[in-house]
XYZ file of C-alpha atoms in Angstrom:
151
model
C -22.953 31.910 18.259
C -25.374 31.506 15.047
C -22.926 31.143 12.413
C -21.605 28.178 14.262
C -24.802 27.008 15.129
C -26.124 27.310 11.646
C -22.817 25.453 10.398
C -23.483 22.421 12.533
C -26.796 21.989 12.090
C -26.485 22.192 8.155
C -23.100 19.458 8.997
C -25.239 16.974 10.824
C -28.237 17.268 8.447
C -26.360 16.430 5.212
C -24.669 13.449 7.147
C -28.151 12.894 7.836
C -29.415 12.950 4.693
C -26.026 11.266 3.202
C -26.557 7.765 5.247
C -29.733 7.979 4.625
C -29.181 8.253 0.695
C -26.431 5.304 1.098
C -28.696 2.767 2.802
C -31.256 3.323 0.286
C -29.140 3.923 -2.475
C -27.504 0.038 -1.408
C -31.164 -0.773 -0.717
C -32.468 -0.168 -4.201
C -29.407 -1.606 -6.209
C -30.339 -4.621 -3.499
C -34.306 -4.636 -5.387
C -32.925 -3.855 -9.018
C -34.979 -5.790 -11.220
C -33.942 -4.376 -14.528
C -36.838 -1.781 -14.722
C -37.079 1.612 -15.425
C -38.577 3.057 -11.869
C -35.976 1.020 -10.164
C -32.713 2.654 -11.706
C -34.372 6.144 -10.940
C -34.549 5.308 -7.282
C -30.835 4.192 -7.444
C -30.454 6.978 -9.803
C -32.316 9.630 -7.532
C -30.757 8.524 -4.170
C -26.917 8.448 -5.722
C -27.469 12.080 -6.896
C -28.864 13.212 -2.464
C -25.285 10.464 -1.743
C -23.750 13.122 -3.450
C -24.958 16.128 -2.588
C -25.023 15.794 0.889
C -21.637 14.460 0.605
C -20.099 17.804 -1.544
C -22.199 19.593 1.416
C -20.523 17.705 4.420
C -17.450 18.473 2.815
C -17.239 21.892 2.802
C -19.494 22.628 6.105
C -16.441 19.537 7.677
C -13.901 21.398 6.196
C -15.398 24.946 7.710
C -15.861 23.760 10.790
C -12.483 22.140 11.340
C -10.445 24.631 9.234
C -11.945 27.477 8.645
C -12.276 28.886 12.183
C -15.520 28.218 12.349
C -14.972 25.725 16.065
C -11.993 24.638 18.085
C -9.260 25.600 15.358
C -6.851 23.358 13.053
C -3.917 22.794 15.444
C -6.708 21.019 18.398
C -8.129 18.923 15.278
C -4.874 18.123 13.738
C -3.317 16.696 17.297
C -6.070 14.973 17.602
C -6.087 11.210 16.726
C -9.675 10.407 16.086
C -9.879 13.648 14.046
C -6.885 11.166 11.955
C -9.238 8.152 12.326
C -12.328 10.194 10.972
C -10.395 11.442 8.220
C -9.285 8.059 7.528
C -12.419 6.591 7.601
C -13.533 9.074 4.536
C -10.637 8.330 2.522
C -12.173 5.365 2.747
C -15.282 5.430 1.517
C -14.420 8.716 -1.113
C -11.785 5.417 -2.407
C -15.019 2.649 -2.380
C -17.482 5.417 -3.903
C -15.640 5.110 -7.500
C -17.013 2.472 -8.133
C -20.419 3.201 -7.806
C -20.292 6.391 -8.714
C -18.550 5.462 -12.880
C -21.043 2.715 -12.690
C -23.652 4.780 -12.451
C -22.709 7.877 -14.431
C -22.050 5.331 -17.126
C -26.190 4.204 -16.292
C -27.244 7.623 -17.329
C -25.184 8.248 -20.224
C -26.947 4.410 -21.213
C -30.557 5.879 -19.686
C -29.607 9.229 -21.802
C -29.770 7.320 -25.076
C -31.947 5.298 -24.491
C -30.053 2.173 -23.856
C -30.159 -1.027 -21.613
C -28.463 -0.599 -18.279
C -26.295 -3.908 -17.315
C -27.225 -4.270 -13.710
C -24.890 -7.104 -13.617
C -22.912 -5.328 -10.655
C -26.488 -3.588 -8.812
C -24.992 -6.733 -6.087
C -21.368 -5.701 -6.080
C -22.739 -1.750 -5.677
C -25.059 -2.177 -2.850
C -22.916 -4.442 -0.981
C -20.192 -1.479 -1.575
C -22.679 1.021 -0.312
C -23.640 -0.369 3.069
C -19.671 -0.935 3.822
C -19.946 3.147 3.037
C -23.317 3.481 5.936
C -20.892 0.934 7.785
C -18.142 3.071 7.718
C -20.100 6.348 8.262
C -21.527 5.197 11.265
C -17.992 4.743 12.940
C -17.161 8.649 11.663
C -19.573 9.420 14.171
C -18.206 7.556 16.792
C -14.625 9.097 16.414
C -16.271 12.699 15.907
C -17.870 11.753 19.049
C -14.937 11.097 20.772
C -13.341 13.765 19.853
C -15.565 16.713 19.979
C -15.312 15.694 23.657
C -11.237 15.637 23.870
C -11.435 11.989 24.006
C -7.692 10.782 23.248
C -6.789 7.367 22.131
C -3.320 7.073 24.031
């Protein structure tokens, strides 16, 4: 019982932290004027987003397929689970652009070079779309947890 509860709590806390981080990253990218402090804010939020995403993937996998919740048979036959996984896949695909760009920024800053902030607006838009997709995942998850069927 405690393991189930703890895992669910960690999963939800990671979700909340991830949503905050991706929104913060998007906002920081919109405000980016090329200053080192502004770039650091983007990179810190990105790191928090990355860590929370990792926790979400691990705890979500454990909950769905590790015997901690309703069981994989329930989830694999639940259309809202497939919707949730499709939204997750979209987030992961969208994240490739910010991830690669921000890795390049980290490398440039590590070498004392200036960054190319010309893509900051695009990265901010991607971050905000990811946040929207995360919120849609919550809608799918709450329906899935209550056995709502789309048929």
